Amino acid sequence: MKMNKTTTKLLQTIPVLILLAVPVVVTNNYVLNVLIMAGIWTLLASSLNIMIGLVGQLSMGHAAFYGIGAYISGLLSVRLGIPIWLGMPAAGLATTFLGYLIGKLTFRVRGSAFVLVTLGLGEVMRLVTNNWMSLTNGPLGLQGISPVKLFGVNFTYKHYYYFILLLVLLVSYIIWRIKNSRFGRAFIAMNENEPLANAVAIHSERFLVLAFMISTCIAGIAGSFYAHYVTFISPDLFLLSNTVTIVVMVIVGGKGTVLGPIVGAIIFTLLPEWLRAIDNYRMLIYGLILMFSILFMKRGIVPSFARIIKKKRGALHEYS
Amino acid sequence: MSILKVEGVVQRFGGLVAVNNVGFNVGQNEIVSIIGPNGAGKTTLFNVIAGTYKPSEGSIIFKGKEIAGLPAATIAKQGLVRTFQITSLFSNVSVLESLKIAQHRTLESNLFNVLINAPSVRAEEQVAEKRAYEILALLKLENKANHLSDSLPYGEQRLLEIGIALAAKPDMLLLDEPAAGLNETETIELMGLIALLRDEGITILLVEHDMNLVMSISDRILVLANGTKIAEGLPSEIQTNPDVIEAYLGGDIMDFSE
């Protein structure tokens, strides 16, 4: 039933060691930049996975929380000179609070309220940041956000890579812990069968709000990182297409699993880069790959492969 | 001493009165059954007690506290746990995991401790796992621990439902037609299980159509017809009660579905 403990440990450590070694081998800044972006998308996909994969609620405004985190951190930096070390916690706290408010309001009634409100939030935020010239500089975007600096060291690509890797590992660890706790079980129970979850004393509203708060917190932190990494942000962050990209990453990678969104985020960040070479056919190939994976790997890449491996051992388990 | 006290409960849906002024008591550690023709309001009454519906009128006292109109999860938290008439499971979750999910009521580790994997959390998880296996043993499903709930045969699914309710460590169980669709052997096993639960100190309120089961395990029986309580008493009294016979076999509305 259980894998050999040392085998499991090895399977967990080897990828981490490889990831740690990347900047030693790779010195090309373009490649590092792509990997850093993959890291940001991984944070977003992992956080949205809490909603789509665990509690089973579709948040269509995930880019909104990403953008809000970026703008809070960016504005604090540009207007008040506050560094990322304070800006990032501020962004995380603010998006958590916003998640709490929206969750409290929308989860009271079930159905489409949550999808619609989150969908609307992104659009509202895009309009606000576009038109509030005096604060956000409107469509011209916010420039001159301070790059990350620690102990007098100005971050280079290598540093940013380690920073985002640390965040990704931390977030993955947190999600993995939650998933295997009474909280994660309550999340999954609501997704599977809400009346039965209620019957065993799981308060739907309470846990939906909690899940959303964790999810929006991570998205806000990802936004803060982006703002200080790119040092320029614009209202385009709030575009629906960003949310759709995150949703695709979660679904294709494998919702409900810890690894799925990571795989999805990496594939859908690297793929457009590789396909740059064939230029005009890029979107065509992208679409075909998307269709193929949805048709032939309904549960997503990670669960599909896990299924093949586990079938040999007889035991099947979703959400692993 | 009564653990559940239902008084003057009325449930209206628009102009329809589904439950009309029903009152009864369930004593500590009793097995009480509710029977009645189809459409008598049994399941509605269950849903009112378990918090699915807010009663139009009346009061429901559980362990000395008013619970009428509280959310289902709050009522469950207080120790009143229900099962459903139509098989209701966590389909894509393993049997073992389902039984862990259902222990939510008794687990209390906080999020921070979970994140740092505190010793208290690990201890709690071990207890939960152990209890899940105990319930599996009780249901004789040990060898199905890692199967998906959905993949079990029907009879075992119904057993797992009771297991899930049991994992919540209830003081009182509401079983809604637990024998529905079970064959004779399975029904006898179910009767054994219910008796065992009572021996463990759990009070049981049951809605059931299987008269053999009802008559042999109930301490008392309550009969509903058209939303009204028409009789209450020992199984032997109910069997010979003219009103009950009238309700089942004659009266205004003929119903031979029994």
XYZ file of C-alpha atoms in Angstrom:
578
model
C 0.000 0.000 0.000
C 2.756 2.467 0.866
C 5.829 3.109 -1.187
C 9.133 2.350 0.398
C 10.007 5.366 2.569
C 13.499 5.879 1.164
C 12.207 5.624 -2.410
C 9.614 8.304 -1.689
C 12.224 10.542 -0.068
C 14.512 10.121 -3.082
C 11.690 10.856 -5.516
C 11.035 14.067 -3.630
C 14.644 15.209 -3.212
C 16.062 14.501 -6.672
C 13.838 16.989 -8.566
C 14.545 19.627 -5.911
C 18.310 19.076 -6.247
C 18.051 19.365 -10.034
C 16.061 22.591 -9.689
C 18.653 23.971 -7.262
C 21.466 23.174 -9.694
C 19.838 24.869 -12.705
C 21.476 28.343 -12.388
C 24.888 26.700 -11.957
C 24.541 25.013 -15.339
C 22.327 27.527 -17.125
C 23.828 30.994 -17.404
C 21.642 32.189 -20.254
C 19.454 34.993 -18.904
C 16.700 34.319 -21.433
C 16.328 30.736 -20.221
C 16.398 31.833 -16.598
C 13.743 34.442 -17.328
C 11.459 31.787 -18.859
C 11.997 29.565 -15.822
C 11.246 32.435 -13.437
C 8.014 33.150 -15.331
C 7.196 29.439 -15.135
C 7.681 29.774 -11.375
C 5.215 32.664 -11.161
C 2.637 30.746 -13.202
C 3.225 27.735 -10.966
C 2.304 29.800 -7.913
C -0.856 30.984 -9.675
C -1.851 27.549 -10.929
C -1.168 25.927 -7.547
C -3.249 28.528 -5.751
C -6.160 28.255 -8.202
C -5.953 24.480 -7.835
C -7.114 24.869 -4.230
C -10.393 26.228 -5.610
C -10.861 24.161 -8.774
C -9.201 20.954 -7.657
C -9.932 20.714 -3.953
C -13.161 22.536 -3.063
C -14.448 22.405 -6.643
C -15.323 26.049 -7.196
C -14.381 27.825 -10.396
C -12.744 31.183 -9.693
C -12.757 33.195 -12.913
C -10.997 36.150 -11.377
C -7.720 34.675 -10.343
C -5.760 37.142 -12.439
C -7.531 39.885 -10.481
C -5.885 38.838 -7.231
C -2.561 38.453 -9.022
C -2.962 41.985 -10.421
C -4.118 43.444 -7.113
C -1.081 41.942 -5.375
C 1.144 43.397 -8.079
C -0.436 46.849 -7.863
C -0.332 46.995 -4.057
C 3.300 45.999 -3.957
C 4.124 48.201 -6.961
C 2.345 51.275 -5.616
C 3.922 50.869 -2.180
C 7.295 50.774 -3.895
C 6.785 53.629 -6.365
C 4.820 55.989 -4.130
C 6.339 55.259 -0.730
C 9.621 53.561 -1.488
C 8.659 50.437 0.419
C 10.773 47.359 -0.518
C 9.377 43.953 -1.501
C 10.077 42.545 1.970
C 7.206 44.635 3.297
C 5.308 44.943 0.027
C 4.917 41.203 -0.437
C 3.346 40.536 2.998
C 1.135 43.583 2.461
C 0.006 42.276 -0.922
C -0.628 38.811 0.547
C -2.634 40.192 3.469
C -4.685 42.509 1.284
C -5.652 39.792 -1.205
C -6.414 37.406 1.667
C -8.773 39.971 3.126
C -10.383 40.587 -0.240
C -10.759 36.828 -0.659
C -12.462 36.720 2.733
C -14.929 39.465 1.779
C -15.793 37.991 -1.607
C -16.005 34.495 -0.172
C -18.320 35.602 2.643
C -20.576 37.364 0.155
C -20.745 34.768 -2.596
C -20.563 31.410 -0.851
C -23.717 32.170 1.091
C -25.661 31.457 -2.070
C -24.383 28.560 -4.109
C -24.338 28.294 -7.870
C -23.070 30.891 -10.261
C -22.621 33.800 -7.824
C -18.990 32.989 -7.132
C -18.060 32.537 -10.790
C -19.812 35.767 -11.790
C -18.428 37.916 -8.986
C -14.854 36.729 -9.527
C -15.272 37.211 -13.280
C -16.548 40.737 -12.678
C -13.766 41.569 -10.247
C -11.068 41.225 -12.906
C -12.924 43.490 -15.297
C -13.658 46.075 -12.579
C -10.012 46.128 -11.530
C -8.888 46.525 -15.145
C -11.182 49.529 -15.564
C -10.137 51.065 -12.256
C -6.420 50.759 -12.927
C -6.952 52.031 -16.470
C -8.828 55.139 -15.396
C -7.412 56.149 -12.033
C -4.595 58.039 -13.721
C -3.376 59.917 -10.660
C -2.780 56.713 -8.697
C -1.955 53.998 -11.206
C -0.784 55.993 -14.205
C -3.592 54.338 -16.165
C -2.908 52.369 -19.345
C 0.660 53.653 -19.429
C 1.347 51.383 -16.524
C 3.342 51.788 -13.356
C 7.055 52.132 -13.964
C 10.102 52.208 -11.782
C 9.132 49.616 -9.189
C 12.265 48.922 -7.182
C 14.032 45.651 -8.042
C 14.673 43.239 -5.201
C 17.650 43.952 -2.993
C 18.786 41.947 0.009
C 21.724 42.769 2.325
C 22.998 45.266 -0.234
C 22.972 42.689 -3.036
C 21.029 43.677 -6.138
C 19.142 40.630 -7.400
C 20.228 39.187 -10.728
C 18.338 36.532 -12.697
C 20.057 33.860 -10.641
C 18.801 35.383 -7.381
C 15.290 35.835 -8.693
C 15.345 32.207 -9.793
C 16.225 31.016 -6.283
C 13.671 33.381 -4.763
C 10.792 32.092 -6.894
C 11.978 28.500 -6.433
C 11.816 29.040 -2.677
C 8.280 30.422 -2.986
C 7.181 27.524 -5.219
C 8.599 24.929 -2.849
C 7.051 26.664 0.146
C 3.619 26.937 -1.473
C 3.730 23.331 -2.698
C 4.679 22.197 0.779
C 1.833 24.200 2.328
C -0.726 22.836 -0.140
C 0.534 19.301 0.365
C 0.250 19.658 4.152
C -3.221 21.148 3.961
C -4.400 18.525 1.511
C -3.415 15.712 3.849
C -4.968 17.291 6.910
C -8.509 17.589 8.223
C -8.746 20.865 6.277
C -7.907 19.291 2.937
C -10.278 16.426 3.654
C -13.043 18.915 4.403
C -12.263 20.685 1.106
C -12.444 17.439 -0.858
C -15.598 16.360 0.981
C -17.384 19.523 -0.147
C -16.296 18.989 -3.699
C -17.480 15.382 -3.652
C -20.781 15.609 -1.819
C -21.797 18.744 -0.004
C -24.930 17.461 1.800
C -22.948 14.504 3.143
C -20.099 16.817 4.174
C -22.638 18.904 6.108
C -24.032 15.754 7.670
C -20.631 14.983 9.179
C -20.372 18.493 10.636
C -18.307 20.163 7.908
C -19.517 23.773 7.537
C -19.427 24.438 3.789
C -19.307 28.191 3.951
C -16.533 28.304 6.512
C -14.244 25.997 4.557
C -15.013 27.520 1.166
C -14.047 30.931 2.527
C -10.888 29.524 4.119
C -9.870 27.805 0.879
C -10.462 31.001 -1.069
C -8.412 33.048 1.402
C -5.434 30.707 1.083
C -5.818 30.740 -2.686
C -6.021 34.534 -3.033
C -3.139 35.042 -0.605
C -0.808 33.009 -2.800
C -2.019 34.825 -5.941
C -1.314 38.187 -4.288
C 2.190 37.080 -3.351
C 2.810 35.927 -6.925
C 1.670 39.368 -8.111
C 4.028 41.120 -5.732
C 6.945 39.030 -6.971
C 6.046 39.824 -10.574
C 5.875 43.576 -9.893
C 9.322 43.689 -8.330
C 10.822 41.290 -10.850
C 9.610 42.992 -14.039
C 9.579 46.451 -12.323
C 6.731 47.489 -14.622
C 3.027 46.615 -14.356
C -0.004 47.592 -16.410
C -3.774 46.991 -16.333
C -3.215 44.101 -18.786
C -2.452 41.967 -15.743
C -6.199 41.836 -15.104
C -7.061 40.451 -18.557
C -9.424 37.505 -18.545
C -6.998 35.667 -20.814
C -4.581 35.460 -17.884
C -7.201 33.758 -15.749
C -8.044 31.407 -18.596
C -4.362 30.493 -18.944
C -4.211 29.622 -15.235
C -7.397 27.552 -15.480
C -5.962 25.659 -18.461
C -2.731 24.967 -16.569
C -4.671 23.489 -13.646
C -7.031 21.382 -15.759
C -4.449 20.042 -18.197
C -1.848 19.451 -15.495
C -4.337 17.655 -13.285
C -6.649 19.345 -10.852
C -6.681 18.247 -7.255
C -3.086 17.019 -7.267
C -0.109 18.940 -5.883
C 2.066 18.144 -8.884
C -0.531 18.710 -11.622
C -0.646 22.532 -11.625
C 3.167 22.641 -11.493
C 3.425 20.441 -14.581
C 0.659 22.423 -16.286
C 2.311 25.760 -15.523
C 5.703 24.605 -16.786
C 4.288 23.146 -20.004
C 2.188 26.182 -20.832
C 5.016 28.630 -20.108
C 7.683 26.727 -22.029
C 5.469 25.667 -24.919
C 4.752 29.169 -26.310
C 8.477 29.903 -26.059
C 9.488 26.793 -28.012
C 6.778 27.448 -30.563
C 8.088 30.951 -31.234
C 10.214 29.432 -33.985
C 7.203 28.460 -36.055
C 5.560 31.794 -35.456
C 2.262 31.713 -37.386
C 1.477 28.127 -36.530
C 2.075 28.752 -32.855
C -1.517 29.136 -31.727
C -2.606 26.249 -33.957
C -0.145 23.846 -32.344
C -0.971 25.220 -28.912
C -4.663 24.563 -29.543
C -4.021 21.062 -30.854
C -1.969 20.146 -27.798
C -4.700 21.500 -25.572
C -7.380 19.497 -27.388
C -5.276 16.361 -27.385
C -4.621 16.486 -23.661
C -8.262 17.140 -22.839
C -9.478 14.356 -25.133
C -7.013 11.692 -24.109
C -6.130 12.682 -20.571
C -9.460 13.754 -19.160
C -8.250 14.033 -15.589
C -5.090 15.840 -16.592
C -1.531 14.770 -17.250
C -0.407 13.936 -13.721
C -3.439 11.840 -12.668
C -3.411 10.021 -16.019
C 0.181 8.925 -15.558
C -0.375 8.163 -11.895
C -3.279 5.941 -12.937
C -1.101 3.923 -15.282
C 1.450 3.368 -12.533
C -1.071 2.628 -9.823
C -3.170 0.280 -11.925
C -0.375 -2.220 -11.635
C -0.688 -2.122 -7.879
C -4.476 -2.299 -7.840
C -5.047 0.674 -5.593
C -6.601 3.756 -7.100
C -6.892 7.070 -5.442
C -7.856 10.411 -6.722
C -6.471 13.688 -5.339
C -3.014 12.215 -4.769
C -34.260 10.787 29.910
C -35.005 11.882 26.405
C -32.192 12.922 24.101
C -34.465 14.267 21.371
C -37.701 16.106 21.986
C -39.802 17.096 18.967
C -42.775 19.363 19.708
C -45.489 20.652 17.427
C -43.364 20.549 14.280
C -45.116 21.830 11.167
C -43.495 21.940 7.753
C -45.292 23.710 4.948
C -44.244 23.951 1.323
C -46.430 26.723 -0.023
C -49.967 25.475 0.568
C -48.939 21.884 1.183
C -48.574 20.767 4.764
C -46.014 17.957 4.626
C -45.624 17.567 8.375
C -48.518 18.622 10.577
C -48.034 19.201 14.283
C -45.874 16.191 14.976
C -44.376 15.661 18.404
C -42.494 12.778 20.008
C -39.595 11.948 22.291
C -36.642 9.658 21.802
C -35.052 8.369 24.985
C -31.341 7.941 25.535
C -30.101 4.754 23.842
C -33.477 3.853 22.354
C -34.156 2.574 18.859
C -37.228 4.355 17.522
C -38.639 3.786 14.043
C -40.844 6.018 11.982
C -43.092 4.199 9.542
C -45.966 5.193 7.333
C -47.260 4.973 3.778
C -45.365 6.698 0.974
C -45.777 10.432 1.109
C -46.584 10.394 4.810
C -43.864 12.947 5.535
C -41.258 10.676 7.111
C -38.276 11.908 5.141
C -39.467 15.506 5.413
C -39.589 15.107 9.178
C -36.058 13.705 9.033
C -34.881 16.628 6.958
C -36.411 19.050 9.420
C -34.713 17.381 12.385
C -31.350 17.188 10.598
C -31.477 20.828 9.520
C -32.022 20.461 5.778
C -35.283 22.390 6.175
C -36.168 25.043 8.692
C -39.501 24.036 10.260
C -42.432 26.411 9.738
C -43.419 25.934 13.363
C -42.436 23.914 16.384
C -39.383 23.146 18.403
C -36.748 20.423 18.318
C -34.664 19.975 21.438
C -31.518 17.845 21.182
C -29.543 17.193 24.368
C -31.406 20.051 26.023
C -30.695 22.589 23.280
C -33.011 24.032 20.644
C -31.764 22.970 17.194
C -34.755 23.804 14.984
C -33.612 25.864 12.002
C -29.884 25.542 12.676
C -27.638 24.699 9.695
C -27.161 20.969 9.086
C -23.447 21.112 9.903
C -24.109 22.800 13.268
C -26.634 20.137 14.213
C -24.182 17.420 13.187
C -21.481 19.103 15.251
C -23.713 18.691 18.307
C -23.805 14.948 17.757
C -26.926 14.347 15.691
C -25.761 12.689 12.472
C -27.907 11.488 9.586
C -27.655 9.182 6.591
C -29.495 9.644 3.316
C -32.260 7.674 1.637
C -30.466 7.590 -1.709
C -26.919 6.272 -1.420
C -24.702 9.213 -0.624
C -20.927 8.763 -0.540
C -17.698 10.570 -1.328
C -17.544 8.716 -4.640
C -14.024 9.417 -5.872
C -12.396 9.011 -2.498
C -11.100 5.755 -1.034
C -13.084 3.967 1.637
C -10.407 4.664 4.255
C -10.193 8.342 3.318
C -13.991 8.662 3.499
C -13.918 7.414 7.059
C -11.206 9.934 7.879
C -13.160 12.780 6.295
C -16.143 11.865 8.425
C -14.168 12.249 11.655
C -14.075 15.988 11.129
C -16.293 16.559 14.165
C -13.782 15.163 16.614
C -10.599 16.590 15.089
C -9.452 19.988 16.227
C -5.941 20.722 15.009
C -5.562 24.287 13.761
C -4.152 25.409 10.436
C -0.849 26.647 11.838
C -0.109 23.341 13.549
C -1.020 21.526 10.348
C 1.467 23.604 8.351
C 4.349 22.926 10.741
C 3.205 19.301 11.133
C 3.170 19.626 14.913
C 3.379 16.456 17.047
C -0.223 17.046 18.168
C -1.357 16.908 14.527
C 0.566 13.721 13.845
C -0.927 12.136 16.963
C -4.414 13.199 15.898
C -3.903 11.772 12.403
C -2.797 8.468 13.893
C -5.888 8.300 16.072
C -8.047 9.107 13.032
C -6.403 6.372 10.989
C -6.792 3.870 13.798
C -10.446 4.720 14.263
C -11.037 4.451 10.519
C -9.618 0.909 10.593
C -11.767 0.047 13.619
C -14.854 1.069 11.703
C -13.671 -0.888 8.670
C -13.357 -3.929 10.892
C -16.843 -3.365 12.274
C -18.242 -3.172 8.734
C -16.063 -6.111 7.636
C -14.577 -3.963 4.882
C -10.901 -4.110 5.959
C -9.780 -5.492 2.614
C -11.523 -2.669 0.753
C -9.730 0.169 2.572
C -8.038 1.541 -0.541
C -10.865 0.958 -2.990
C -12.781 3.939 -4.291
C -16.150 4.239 -2.547
C -17.815 4.225 -5.941
C -16.353 0.846 -6.846
C -17.968 -1.041 -3.951
C -21.000 -3.250 -4.585
C -24.304 -1.702 -3.541
C -24.666 -3.528 -0.238
C -21.224 -2.466 0.887
C -21.885 1.103 -0.182
C -24.872 1.208 2.153
C -22.725 -0.200 4.951
C -20.059 2.428 4.250
C -22.705 5.125 4.562
C -23.448 3.986 8.078
C -19.697 3.756 8.680
C -19.303 7.372 7.602
C -22.043 8.471 9.988
C -20.432 6.383 12.696
C -16.996 7.907 12.131
C -18.489 11.237 13.186
C -18.946 9.704 16.683
C -22.632 10.603 16.908
C -24.709 10.553 20.086
C -27.710 9.930 17.908
C -28.041 8.540 14.386
C -30.831 9.285 11.955
C -30.962 6.419 9.454
C -33.106 7.096 6.396
C -34.183 3.746 4.908
C -30.880 1.957 5.518
C -32.264 -1.360 4.245
C -33.613 0.008 0.963
C -32.432 -2.239 -1.855
C -30.670 -4.736 0.399
C -31.316 -8.467 0.065
C -32.422 -10.595 2.989
C -28.941 -11.615 4.153
C -27.694 -8.064 3.938
C -30.722 -6.821 5.883
C -30.021 -9.300 8.671
C -26.415 -8.133 8.813
C -27.653 -4.551 8.952
C -29.923 -5.400 11.873
C -26.936 -6.851 13.698
C -24.973 -3.692 13.027
C -27.749 -1.412 14.292
C -28.071 -3.472 17.468
C -24.311 -3.238 17.925
C -24.406 0.537 17.574
C -27.063 0.742 20.218
C -24.910 -1.368 22.532
C -22.170 1.230 22.034
C -24.526 3.833 23.436
C -25.818 5.421 20.256
C -29.465 6.408 20.105
C -31.115 5.542 16.795
C -34.041 7.047 14.927
C -34.937 5.115 11.822
C -37.178 5.572 8.817
C -37.725 2.199 7.206
C -40.111 0.280 4.999
C -38.834 -3.196 5.804
C -41.396 -4.281 8.412
C -39.408 -7.320 9.581
C -36.512 -5.077 10.423
C -38.680 -2.428 12.055
C -40.694 -4.836 14.171
C -37.697 -6.826 15.393
C -35.280 -4.075 16.384
C -37.430 -1.111 17.421
C -38.111 -0.246 21.042
C -40.902 2.009 19.933
C -42.580 2.864 16.651
C -44.119 6.055 15.422
C -46.647 5.974 12.589
C -47.141 8.922 10.248
C -49.885 9.300 7.669
C -50.556 12.417 5.609
C -48.078 14.361 7.709
C -49.783 13.590 11.005
C -48.770 11.224 13.762
C -51.519 8.612 13.986
C -49.997 6.192 16.442
C -47.048 5.592 18.732
C -46.162 2.582 20.786
C -44.440 -0.769 21.136
C -44.118 -2.899 17.982
C -46.795 -5.290 19.277
C -49.214 -2.420 19.865
C -48.601 -0.927 16.427
C -49.195 -4.231 14.658
C -52.695 -4.461 16.073
C -53.595 -0.768 16.001
C -56.737 -0.319 13.848
C -55.732 3.216 12.759
C -52.417 1.935 11.430
C -54.042 -0.909 9.532
C -56.510 1.581 8.113
C -53.699 3.913 7.020
C -51.794 1.144 5.277
C -54.635 -0.805 3.739
C -57.578 1.494 3.408
C -58.744 5.015 3.943
C -58.995 7.905 1.534
C -55.930 7.197 -0.484
C -55.203 3.654 -1.514
C -51.534 2.812 -1.545
C -50.354 -0.705 -2.227
C -46.706 0.107 -2.668
C -45.845 -1.502 0.626
